[in-house]
XYZ file of C-alpha atoms in Angstrom:
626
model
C 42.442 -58.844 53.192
C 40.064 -56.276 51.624
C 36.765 -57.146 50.573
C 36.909 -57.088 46.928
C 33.258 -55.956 46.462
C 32.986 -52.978 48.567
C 36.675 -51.995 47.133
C 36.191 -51.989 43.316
C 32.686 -50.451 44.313
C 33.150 -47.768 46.774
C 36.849 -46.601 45.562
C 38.306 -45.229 42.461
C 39.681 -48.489 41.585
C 39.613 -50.552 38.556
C 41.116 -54.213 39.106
C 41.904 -56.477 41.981
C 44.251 -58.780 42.571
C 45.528 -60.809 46.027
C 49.456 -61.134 46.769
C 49.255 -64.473 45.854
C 47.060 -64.243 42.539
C 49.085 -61.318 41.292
C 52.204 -62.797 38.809
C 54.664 -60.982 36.652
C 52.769 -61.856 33.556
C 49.482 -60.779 35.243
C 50.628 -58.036 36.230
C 52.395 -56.554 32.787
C 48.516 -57.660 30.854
C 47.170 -55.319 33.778
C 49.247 -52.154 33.321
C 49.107 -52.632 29.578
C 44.879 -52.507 29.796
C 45.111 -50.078 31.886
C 47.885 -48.017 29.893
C 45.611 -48.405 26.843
C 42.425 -47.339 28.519
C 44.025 -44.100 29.201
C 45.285 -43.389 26.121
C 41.093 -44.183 24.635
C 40.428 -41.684 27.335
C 43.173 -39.151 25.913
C 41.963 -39.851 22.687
C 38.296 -39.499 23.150
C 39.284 -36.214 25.288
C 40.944 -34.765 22.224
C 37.957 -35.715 20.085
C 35.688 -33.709 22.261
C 38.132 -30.649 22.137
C 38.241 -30.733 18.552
C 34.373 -31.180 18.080
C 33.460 -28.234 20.022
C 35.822 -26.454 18.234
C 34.184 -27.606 15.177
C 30.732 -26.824 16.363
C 32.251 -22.918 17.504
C 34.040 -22.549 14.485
C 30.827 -23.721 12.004
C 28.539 -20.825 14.399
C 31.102 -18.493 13.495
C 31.566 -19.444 9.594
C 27.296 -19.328 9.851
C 27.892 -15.805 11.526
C 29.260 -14.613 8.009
C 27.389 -12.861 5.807
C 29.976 -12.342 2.796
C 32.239 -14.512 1.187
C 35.241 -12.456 1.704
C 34.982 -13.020 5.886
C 33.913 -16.704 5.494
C 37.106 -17.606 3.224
C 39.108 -15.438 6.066
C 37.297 -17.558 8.734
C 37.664 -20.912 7.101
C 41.396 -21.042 7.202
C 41.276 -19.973 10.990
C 38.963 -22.366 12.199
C 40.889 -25.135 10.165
C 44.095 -24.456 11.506
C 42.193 -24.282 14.918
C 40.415 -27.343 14.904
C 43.265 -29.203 13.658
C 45.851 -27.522 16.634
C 47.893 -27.054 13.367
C 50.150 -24.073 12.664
C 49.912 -23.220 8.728
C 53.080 -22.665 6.692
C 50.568 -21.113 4.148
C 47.028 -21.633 3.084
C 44.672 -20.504 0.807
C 41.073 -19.942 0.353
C 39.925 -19.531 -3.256
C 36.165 -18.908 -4.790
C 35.217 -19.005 -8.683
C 32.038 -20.473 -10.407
C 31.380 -24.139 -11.668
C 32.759 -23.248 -15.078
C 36.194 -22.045 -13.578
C 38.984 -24.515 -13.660
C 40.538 -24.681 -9.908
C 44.042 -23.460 -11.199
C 41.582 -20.151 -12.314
C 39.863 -19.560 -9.072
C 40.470 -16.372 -7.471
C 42.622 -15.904 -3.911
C 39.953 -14.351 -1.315
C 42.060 -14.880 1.725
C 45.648 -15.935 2.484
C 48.171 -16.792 5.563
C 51.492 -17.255 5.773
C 53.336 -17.097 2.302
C 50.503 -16.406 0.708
C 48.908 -13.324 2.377
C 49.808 -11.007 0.071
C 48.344 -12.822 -3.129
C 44.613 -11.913 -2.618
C 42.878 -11.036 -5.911
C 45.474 -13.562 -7.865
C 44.569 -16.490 -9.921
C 46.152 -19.951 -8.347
C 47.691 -20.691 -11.521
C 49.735 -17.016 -10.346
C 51.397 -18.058 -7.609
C 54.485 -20.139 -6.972
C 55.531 -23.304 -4.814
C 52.035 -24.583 -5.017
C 51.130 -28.296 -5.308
C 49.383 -28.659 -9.128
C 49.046 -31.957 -8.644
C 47.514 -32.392 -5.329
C 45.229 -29.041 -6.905
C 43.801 -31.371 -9.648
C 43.562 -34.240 -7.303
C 41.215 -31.597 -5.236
C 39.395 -30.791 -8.323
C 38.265 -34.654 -8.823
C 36.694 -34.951 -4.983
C 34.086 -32.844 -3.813
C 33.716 -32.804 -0.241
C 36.386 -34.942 0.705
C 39.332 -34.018 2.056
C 42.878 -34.554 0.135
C 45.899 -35.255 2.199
C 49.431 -34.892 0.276
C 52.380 -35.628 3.089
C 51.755 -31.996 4.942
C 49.117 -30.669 2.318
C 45.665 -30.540 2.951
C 43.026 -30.257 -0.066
C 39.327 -29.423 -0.059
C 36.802 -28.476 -2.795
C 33.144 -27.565 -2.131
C 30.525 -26.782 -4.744
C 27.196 -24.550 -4.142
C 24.053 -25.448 -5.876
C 24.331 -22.081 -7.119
C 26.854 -22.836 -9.080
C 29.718 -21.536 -6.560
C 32.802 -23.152 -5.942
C 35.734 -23.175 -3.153
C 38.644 -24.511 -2.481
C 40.932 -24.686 0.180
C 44.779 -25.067 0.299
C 46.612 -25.760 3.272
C 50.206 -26.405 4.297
C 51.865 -27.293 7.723
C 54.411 -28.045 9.241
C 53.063 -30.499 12.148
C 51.856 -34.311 12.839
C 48.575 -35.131 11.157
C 46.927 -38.128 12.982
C 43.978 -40.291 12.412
C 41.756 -38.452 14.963
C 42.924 -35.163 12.885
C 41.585 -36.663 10.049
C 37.862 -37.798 11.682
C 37.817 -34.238 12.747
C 38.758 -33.114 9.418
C 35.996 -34.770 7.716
C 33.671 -33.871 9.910
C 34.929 -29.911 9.950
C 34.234 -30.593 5.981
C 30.790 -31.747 5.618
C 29.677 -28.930 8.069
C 31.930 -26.452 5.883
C 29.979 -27.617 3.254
C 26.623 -26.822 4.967
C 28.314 -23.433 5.651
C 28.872 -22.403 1.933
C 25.859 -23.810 0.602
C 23.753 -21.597 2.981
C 26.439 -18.812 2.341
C 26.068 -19.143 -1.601
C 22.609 -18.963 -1.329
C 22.585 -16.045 0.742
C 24.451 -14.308 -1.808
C 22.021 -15.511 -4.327
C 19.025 -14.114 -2.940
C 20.890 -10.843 -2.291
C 21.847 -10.367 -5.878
C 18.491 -11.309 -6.321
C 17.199 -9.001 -4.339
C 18.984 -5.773 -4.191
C 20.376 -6.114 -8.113
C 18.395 -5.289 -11.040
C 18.797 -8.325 -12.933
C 18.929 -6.807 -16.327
C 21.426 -4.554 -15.821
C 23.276 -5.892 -13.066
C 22.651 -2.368 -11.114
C 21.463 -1.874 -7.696
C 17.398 -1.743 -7.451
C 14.500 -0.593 -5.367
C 15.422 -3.227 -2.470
C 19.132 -1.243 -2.319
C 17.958 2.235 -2.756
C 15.369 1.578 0.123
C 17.932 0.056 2.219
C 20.241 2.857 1.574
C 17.545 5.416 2.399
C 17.363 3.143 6.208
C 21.141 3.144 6.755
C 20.744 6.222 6.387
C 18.097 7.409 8.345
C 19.667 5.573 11.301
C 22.780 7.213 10.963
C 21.372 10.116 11.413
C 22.588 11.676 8.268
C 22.135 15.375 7.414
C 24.075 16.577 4.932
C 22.949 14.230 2.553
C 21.152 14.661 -1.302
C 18.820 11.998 -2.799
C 18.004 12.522 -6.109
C 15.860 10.722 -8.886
C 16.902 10.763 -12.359
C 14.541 10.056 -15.174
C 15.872 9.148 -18.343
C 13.076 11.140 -20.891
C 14.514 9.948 -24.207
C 14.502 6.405 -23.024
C 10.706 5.331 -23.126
C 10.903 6.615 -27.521
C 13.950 4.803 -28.094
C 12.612 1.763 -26.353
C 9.605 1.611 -28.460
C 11.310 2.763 -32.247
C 14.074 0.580 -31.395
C 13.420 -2.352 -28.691
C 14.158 -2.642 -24.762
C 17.728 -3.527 -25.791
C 18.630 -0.579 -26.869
C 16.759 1.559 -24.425
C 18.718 -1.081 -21.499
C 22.065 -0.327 -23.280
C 21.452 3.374 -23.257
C 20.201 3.083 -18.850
C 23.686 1.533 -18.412
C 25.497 4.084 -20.495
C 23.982 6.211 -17.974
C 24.340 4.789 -14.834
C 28.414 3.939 -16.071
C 28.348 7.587 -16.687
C 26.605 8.435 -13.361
C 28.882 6.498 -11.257
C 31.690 8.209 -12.425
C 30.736 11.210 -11.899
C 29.460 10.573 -8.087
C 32.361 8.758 -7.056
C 32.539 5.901 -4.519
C 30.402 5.862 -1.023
C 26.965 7.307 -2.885
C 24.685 4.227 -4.389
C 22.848 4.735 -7.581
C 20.201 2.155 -7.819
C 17.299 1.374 -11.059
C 14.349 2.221 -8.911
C 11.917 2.525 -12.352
C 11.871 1.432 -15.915
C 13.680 4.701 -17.319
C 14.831 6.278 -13.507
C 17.911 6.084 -11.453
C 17.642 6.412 -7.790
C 21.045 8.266 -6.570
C 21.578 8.393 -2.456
C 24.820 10.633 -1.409
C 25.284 10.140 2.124
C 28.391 13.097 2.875
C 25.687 15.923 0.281
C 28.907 16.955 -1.436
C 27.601 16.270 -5.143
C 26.216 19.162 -7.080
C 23.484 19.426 -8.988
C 25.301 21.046 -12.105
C 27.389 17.539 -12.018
C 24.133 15.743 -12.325
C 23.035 17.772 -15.212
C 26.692 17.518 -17.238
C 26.102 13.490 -16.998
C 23.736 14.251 -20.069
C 25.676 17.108 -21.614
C 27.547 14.720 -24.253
C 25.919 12.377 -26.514
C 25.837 8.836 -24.993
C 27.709 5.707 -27.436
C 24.837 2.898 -27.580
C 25.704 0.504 -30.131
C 27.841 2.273 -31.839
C 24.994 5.033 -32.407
C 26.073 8.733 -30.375
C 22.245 9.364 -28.633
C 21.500 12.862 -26.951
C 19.280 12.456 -24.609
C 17.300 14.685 -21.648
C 16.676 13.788 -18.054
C 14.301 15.380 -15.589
C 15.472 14.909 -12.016
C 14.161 15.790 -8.832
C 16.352 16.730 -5.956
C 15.679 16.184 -2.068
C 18.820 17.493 0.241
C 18.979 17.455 3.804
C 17.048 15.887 6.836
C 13.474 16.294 5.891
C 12.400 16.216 10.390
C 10.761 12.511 9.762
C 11.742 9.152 11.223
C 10.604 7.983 8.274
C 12.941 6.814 5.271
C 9.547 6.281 3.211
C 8.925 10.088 3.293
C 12.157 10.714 1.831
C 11.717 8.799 -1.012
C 8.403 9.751 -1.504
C 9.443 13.724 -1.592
C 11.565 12.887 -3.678
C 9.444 11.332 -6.241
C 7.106 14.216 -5.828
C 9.593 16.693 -7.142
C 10.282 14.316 -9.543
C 6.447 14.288 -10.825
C 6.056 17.973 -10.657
C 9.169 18.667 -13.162
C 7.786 16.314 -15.203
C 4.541 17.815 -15.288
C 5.653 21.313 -14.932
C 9.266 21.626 -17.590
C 10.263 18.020 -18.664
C 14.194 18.254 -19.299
C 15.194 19.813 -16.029
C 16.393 19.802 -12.606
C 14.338 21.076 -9.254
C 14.436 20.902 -5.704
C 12.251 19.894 -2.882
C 9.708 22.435 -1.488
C 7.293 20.790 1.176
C 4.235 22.697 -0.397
C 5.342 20.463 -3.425
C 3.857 17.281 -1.254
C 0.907 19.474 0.221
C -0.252 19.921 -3.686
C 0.509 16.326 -4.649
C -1.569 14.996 -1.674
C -4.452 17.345 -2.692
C -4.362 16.034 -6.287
C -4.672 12.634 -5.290
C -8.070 13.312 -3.175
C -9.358 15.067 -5.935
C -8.529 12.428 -8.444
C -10.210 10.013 -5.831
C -13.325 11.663 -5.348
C -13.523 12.740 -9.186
C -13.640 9.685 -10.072
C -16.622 8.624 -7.312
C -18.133 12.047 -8.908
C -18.159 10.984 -12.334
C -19.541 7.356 -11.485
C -22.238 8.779 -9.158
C -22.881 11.433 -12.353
C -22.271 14.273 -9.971
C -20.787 16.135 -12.651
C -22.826 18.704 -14.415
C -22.794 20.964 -16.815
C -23.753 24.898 -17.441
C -23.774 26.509 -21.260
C -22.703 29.648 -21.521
C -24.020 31.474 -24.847
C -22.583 32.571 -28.205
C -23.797 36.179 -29.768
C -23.570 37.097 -32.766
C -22.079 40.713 -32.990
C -24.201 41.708 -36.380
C -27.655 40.568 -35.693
C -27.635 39.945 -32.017
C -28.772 36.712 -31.892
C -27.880 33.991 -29.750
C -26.519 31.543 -32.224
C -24.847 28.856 -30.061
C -23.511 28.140 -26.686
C -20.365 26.312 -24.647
C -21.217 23.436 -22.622
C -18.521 23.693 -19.239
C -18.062 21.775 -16.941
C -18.754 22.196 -12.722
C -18.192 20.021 -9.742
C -18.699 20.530 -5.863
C -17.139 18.553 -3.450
C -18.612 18.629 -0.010
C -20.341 21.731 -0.734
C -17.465 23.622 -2.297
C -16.989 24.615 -6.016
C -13.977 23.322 -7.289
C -12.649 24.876 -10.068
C -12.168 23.597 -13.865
C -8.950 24.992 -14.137
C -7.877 22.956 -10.901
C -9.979 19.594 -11.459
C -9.924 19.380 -15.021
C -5.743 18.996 -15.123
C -6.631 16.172 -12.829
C -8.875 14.529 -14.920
C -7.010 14.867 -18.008
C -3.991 13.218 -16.129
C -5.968 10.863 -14.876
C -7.563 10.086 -17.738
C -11.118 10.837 -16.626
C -11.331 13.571 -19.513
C -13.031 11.008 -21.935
C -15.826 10.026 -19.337
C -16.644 13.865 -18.854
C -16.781 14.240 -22.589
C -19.461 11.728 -23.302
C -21.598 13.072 -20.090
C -21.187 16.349 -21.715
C -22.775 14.814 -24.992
C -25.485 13.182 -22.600
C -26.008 17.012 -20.551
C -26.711 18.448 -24.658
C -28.914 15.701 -25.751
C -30.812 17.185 -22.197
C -30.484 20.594 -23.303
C -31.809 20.288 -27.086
C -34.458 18.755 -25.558
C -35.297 21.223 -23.430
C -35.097 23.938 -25.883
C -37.837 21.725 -28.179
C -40.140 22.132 -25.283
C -39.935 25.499 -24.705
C -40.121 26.159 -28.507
C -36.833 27.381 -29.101
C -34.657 26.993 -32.511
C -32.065 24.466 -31.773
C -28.469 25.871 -31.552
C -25.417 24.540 -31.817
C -23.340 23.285 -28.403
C -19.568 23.491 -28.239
C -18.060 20.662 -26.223
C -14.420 20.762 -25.527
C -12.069 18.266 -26.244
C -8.579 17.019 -24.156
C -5.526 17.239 -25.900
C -4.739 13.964 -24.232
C -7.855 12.113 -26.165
C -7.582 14.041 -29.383
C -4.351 12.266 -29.713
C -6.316 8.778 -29.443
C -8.117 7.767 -32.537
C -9.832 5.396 -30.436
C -11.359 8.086 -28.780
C -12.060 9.932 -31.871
C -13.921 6.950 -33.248
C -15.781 6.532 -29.867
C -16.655 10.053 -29.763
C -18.420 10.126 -33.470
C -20.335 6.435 -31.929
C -21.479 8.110 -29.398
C -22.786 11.552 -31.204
C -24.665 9.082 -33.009
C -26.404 6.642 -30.434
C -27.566 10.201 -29.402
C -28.625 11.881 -32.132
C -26.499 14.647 -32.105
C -25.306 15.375 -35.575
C -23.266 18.212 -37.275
C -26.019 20.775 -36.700
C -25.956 19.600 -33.109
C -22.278 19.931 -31.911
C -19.147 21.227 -32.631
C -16.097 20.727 -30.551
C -13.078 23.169 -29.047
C -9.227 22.181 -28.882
C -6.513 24.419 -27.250
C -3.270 24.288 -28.722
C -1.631 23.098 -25.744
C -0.562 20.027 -28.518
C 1.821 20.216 -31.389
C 0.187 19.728 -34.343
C 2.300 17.548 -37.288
C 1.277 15.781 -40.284
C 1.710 12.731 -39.216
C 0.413 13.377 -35.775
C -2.602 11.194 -34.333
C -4.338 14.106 -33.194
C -4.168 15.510 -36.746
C -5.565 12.536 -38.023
C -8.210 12.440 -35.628
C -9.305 15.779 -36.329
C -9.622 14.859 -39.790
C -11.520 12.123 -38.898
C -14.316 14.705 -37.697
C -14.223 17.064 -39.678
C -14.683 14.620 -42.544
C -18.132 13.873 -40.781
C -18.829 16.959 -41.026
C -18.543 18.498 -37.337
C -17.153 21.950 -36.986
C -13.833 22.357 -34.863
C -12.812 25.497 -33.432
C -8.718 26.201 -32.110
C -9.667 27.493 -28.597
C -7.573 30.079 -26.569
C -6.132 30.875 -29.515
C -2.300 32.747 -28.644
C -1.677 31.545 -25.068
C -0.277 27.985 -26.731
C 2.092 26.875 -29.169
C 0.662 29.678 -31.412
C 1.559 28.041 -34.701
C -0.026 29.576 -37.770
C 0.671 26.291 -39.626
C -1.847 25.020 -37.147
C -4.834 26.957 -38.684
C -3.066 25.733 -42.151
C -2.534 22.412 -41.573
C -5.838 21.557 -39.082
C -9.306 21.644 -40.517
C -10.461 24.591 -38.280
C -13.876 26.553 -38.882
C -12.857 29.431 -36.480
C -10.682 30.493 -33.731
C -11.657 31.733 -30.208
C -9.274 34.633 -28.820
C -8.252 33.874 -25.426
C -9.687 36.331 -22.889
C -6.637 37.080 -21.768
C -6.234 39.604 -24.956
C -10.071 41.015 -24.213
C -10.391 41.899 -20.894
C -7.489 44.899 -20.928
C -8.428 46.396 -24.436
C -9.268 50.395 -24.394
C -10.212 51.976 -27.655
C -6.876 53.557 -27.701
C -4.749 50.476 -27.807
C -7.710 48.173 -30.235
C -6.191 48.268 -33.480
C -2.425 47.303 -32.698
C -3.725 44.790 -30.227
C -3.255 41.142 -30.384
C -6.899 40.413 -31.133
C -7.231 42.721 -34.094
C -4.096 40.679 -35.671
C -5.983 37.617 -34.776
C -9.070 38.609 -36.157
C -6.870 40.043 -39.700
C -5.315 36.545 -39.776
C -8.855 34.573 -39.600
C -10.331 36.846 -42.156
C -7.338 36.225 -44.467
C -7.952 32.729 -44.283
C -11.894 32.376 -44.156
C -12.131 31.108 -40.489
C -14.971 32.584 -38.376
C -13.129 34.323 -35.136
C -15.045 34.490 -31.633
C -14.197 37.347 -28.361
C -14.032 35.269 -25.201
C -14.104 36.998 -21.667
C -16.014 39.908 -22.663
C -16.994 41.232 -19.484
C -18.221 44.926 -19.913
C -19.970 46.828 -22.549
C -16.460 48.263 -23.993
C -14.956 45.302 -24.563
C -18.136 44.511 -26.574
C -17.950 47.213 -28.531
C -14.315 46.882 -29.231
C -14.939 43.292 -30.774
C -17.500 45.197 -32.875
C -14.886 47.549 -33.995
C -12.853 45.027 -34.634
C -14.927 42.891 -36.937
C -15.181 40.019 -34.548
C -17.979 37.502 -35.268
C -19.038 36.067 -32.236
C -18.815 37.232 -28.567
C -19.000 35.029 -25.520
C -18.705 36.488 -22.024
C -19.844 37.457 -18.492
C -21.217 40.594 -20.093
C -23.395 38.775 -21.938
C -24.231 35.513 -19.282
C -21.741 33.073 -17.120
C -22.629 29.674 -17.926
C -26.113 28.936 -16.960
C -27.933 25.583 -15.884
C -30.407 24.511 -18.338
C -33.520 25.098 -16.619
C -31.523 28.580 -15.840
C -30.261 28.866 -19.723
C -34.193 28.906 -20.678
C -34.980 31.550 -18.421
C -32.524 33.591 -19.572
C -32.983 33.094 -22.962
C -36.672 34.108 -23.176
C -35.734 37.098 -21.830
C -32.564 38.081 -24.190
C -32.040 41.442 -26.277
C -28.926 42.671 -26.913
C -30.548 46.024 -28.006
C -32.137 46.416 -23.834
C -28.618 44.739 -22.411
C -26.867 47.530 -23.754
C -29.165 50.591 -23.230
C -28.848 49.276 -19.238
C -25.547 48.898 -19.028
């Protein structure tokens, strides 16, 4: 006889029984425990299997990043985890408004693979019923005979449902796996949904449903890592769109940038991405380079159909084509935007390419804008006045205050810096410390027992326009002292001038207080004569440009002796810039011209300088030694 101890504890053995202990009915209860224990074991066995393939088929639902994948991957994994062979299944998707016999087909097996993109109400042989029963539960599984039902809904408002037949045994451990395979689907979709969510979110424009910034950038990455050469970027801005937004509201100016981008897409094809990337631009990223700019331009060549109203608008767009040598996508966007800028500051309305100088000059603009505006806080800005002769009697009868700057020890010129500042809309600051640099100079003339003369400040198109300014401007003339005998002021006619225009009014404005105003480079702008008509000028200044090549020979047909014709026809003084040598001076003479104003005369002088000079000033001497 065995020891029972050491037998039930050293061996793989679970009863024991002697010969004599050991009856028939004994025997039978022991088999049938034992029978039973093995088929727990079998059991528990199977519910292991079918949880690890639950936990590897959630990690590979998680894995997917798009619906159309995960409702391809849920039907695998459930006919996986439930060792089931599917006669035909479907996964569907819609929103919570959609009725489940409306949701659309995003993946199908068996008889109903070739059905994706259908409605369920479309297809045939399916269970209505059990579909409606489905539609009732969330997260629960339904179980018709061999039909299996589940509905899930996203707190996004997303919504999915899965129908699945088969042809096999379902038992109860199928069903504990089931239920747990459909709370973790659930996890799945919710995540899934939200993902979704956050990427419309973040790569879609949400007021025109477009792609945005976020896309274009990610775009530019893809394809920067692909290594892409061939490709064009291009940035599109929509010129008409800012006006119509203001005369007729965002809607309209929103309806018109879809019109656009409808019209844009059509015209590009699939594969290139056209994303919103500013208020009034489209960002356009063609990765094989095949578009052409002349298909670009035809996307504005017919009148666009905005609520029922046909608008013609203009774009400016700025194109970048090719690998640009930098790792960088940020540089490719950024050159792009730069010949974007530059057309718009250079010929709004049209199309130009890349040139790398074109970021060289942009960069260089931005220091100076930087340190102009340190300049003009630190009042390293000063002025120089440059006299005003008077042909008949000689006299020095007023001067031009102009504006100079160095930077680190360099003069910059006004013609470079004073763009800037007008862009950057610095010019206004510069005005008054021109008023401040006169007050200084009137002054100084007192002292030195001078007459006081008149000063000629110019004024930026940009802040003519503002009546703000205007109003400002006359404050300030005031605070200082400076009346009408004091100042007068100098526009160019870089601005169209209308009736109703601000600047028009604004010039009124000052005139009406009496200061005199004076249409500056007169014939290098628009050159409208309804401009000395319809603006309250005294006189007009003609632009060097017609001065400095004038020979006797050529004076009376020149451009400046019509000028000067026109003036005198109309009462309005007329002043000779850039006289720069004693012919030209006489010429002006010949002419009839007023006023003179020149290197031949003085450049612009400091004041200190200006008093010098003026003590010492005969026109009678200057031209004897000359």
């Amino acid at each position: 006889m065995a020891p029972e101890n050491s037998v039930i504890q050293d061996y793989e053995i679970d009863d024991y029984w002697t010969k004599d202990e050991l009856t028939r009915s004994r025997l039978i209860t022991s088999l049938t425990t034992a029978i039973r224990a093995y088929d727990y074991i079998r059991t528990l066995s199977a519910t292991k299997a079918g949880l690890e393939m639950v936990i590897e088929g959630t990690q590979q639902l998680f894995g997917n990043k798009n619906l159309d994948l995960f409702a391809e991957g849920v039907l695998r994994q459930i006919a996986a985890v439930l060792r089931l062979r599917p006669e035909g299944a479907i996964c569907a998707l819609g929103s919570s408004e959609t009725r489940a016999a409306n949701m659309v087909v995003m993946s199908g097996v068996g008889r109903f693979s070739g059905h994706v993109g259908e409605s369920l109400s479309e297809l045939k042989d399916v269970d209505a019923e059990m579909i409606r029963q489905c539609e009732e539960k969330y997260n629960k599984p339904v179980i018709v005979g061999s039909k299996i039902g589940l509905r899930h809904k996203s707190a996004t408002g997303r919504e999915m449902l899965i129908y699945f037949e088969h042809g096999g045994t379902f038992t109860e451990s199928s069903m504990v796996l089931l239920q747990v395979f459909s709370n973790n689907l659930a996890i799945c979709f919710e995540n899934l949904a939200l993902i979704n969510e956050l990427g419309e979110l973040a790569f879609h424009d949400q007021r025109l449903g477009v792609p945005n910034q976020n896309a274009f950038d990610r775009e530019l990455l893809t394809l920067k890592a692909k290594g892409q050469e061939a490709a064009v970027i291009a940035m599109i801005s929509v010129d008409d769109a800012p006006d119509l937004a203001v005369a007729f509201g965002m809607s309209m100016a929103e309806a018109l940038m879809l019109a656009v981008y409808e019209r844009l897409a059509a015209v590009t094809g699939e594969g290139t991405l056209i994303a919103r990337v500013g208020e009034f631009t489209f960002g356009v990223v063609d990765s094989t380079g095949k578009i052409e700019t002349t298909a670009l331009e035809a996307v504005f060549g017919e009148p666009f159909n905005v609520f029922d109203n046909h608008l013609k608008v203009k774009s400016t767009i700025g194109i970048v084509r090719g690998n640009l040598k930098s790792d960088r996508s940020f540089d490719i966007q950024r050159a792009a935007r730069i010949t974007l800028l530059k057309q718009e500051q250079k010929a709004p309305g049209r199309i130009s390419e890349f040139d790398p100088a074109m970021a060289d000059e942009v960069e260089q603009v931005m220091r100076l804008r930087g340190a102009l505006q340190g300049a003009l806080k630190a009042r390293e800005i000063y002025f120089v006045f440059q006299p005003k002769i008077n042909l008949q009697t000689g006299k020095v009868i007023a001067s031009e205050a102009l504006c100079r700057w160095e930077l680190d020890g360099k003069h910059v010129s006004p013609s470079v810096f004073i763009p800037v500042a007008e862009r950057a809309g610095l010019s206004a600051d510069i005005t008054f410390q021109c008023l401040d640099s006169v007050k200084d100079m009137r002054a100084a003339l007192q002292e030195n027992g001078f007459d006081q003369m008149r000063v000629a400040v110019n004024l930026a198109a940009k802040d003519v326009c503002n009546i703000d300014f205007i109003k400002d401007l006359i404050g300030h003339c005031e605070s200082l002292e400076l009346g009408i005998d004091a100042v007068s002021f100098e526009i160019t006619e870089s601005h169209a001038f209308t009736n109703e225009d601000d600047a028009t009014a604004g010039l009124n404005l000052l005139a009406k207080k009496g200061y005199k105003i004076w249409l500056d480079d007169f014939g290098t702008g628009y050159s409208s004569l309804s401009h000395l008509n319809l603006l309250p000028v005294h006189g007009i200044k003609i632009d060097q440009s017609f001065v400095k090549n004038l020979t006797i020979e050529r004076a009376r047909g020149s451009v400046a002796a019509s000028a000067a014709a026109i003036a005198e026809n109309l009462g309005l003084k007329v002043l000779a810039e850039g006289v720069e040598a004693r012919e030209q001076h006489q010429i002006a003479r010949f002419l009839g011209i007023d006023e003179v104003q020149g290197y031949f005369y003085s450049p612009g002088l400091r004041t200190p300088d200006f008093i010098e000079w003026y003590k010492g000033w005969n026109l009678s001497e200057k031209l004897i030694h000359e």
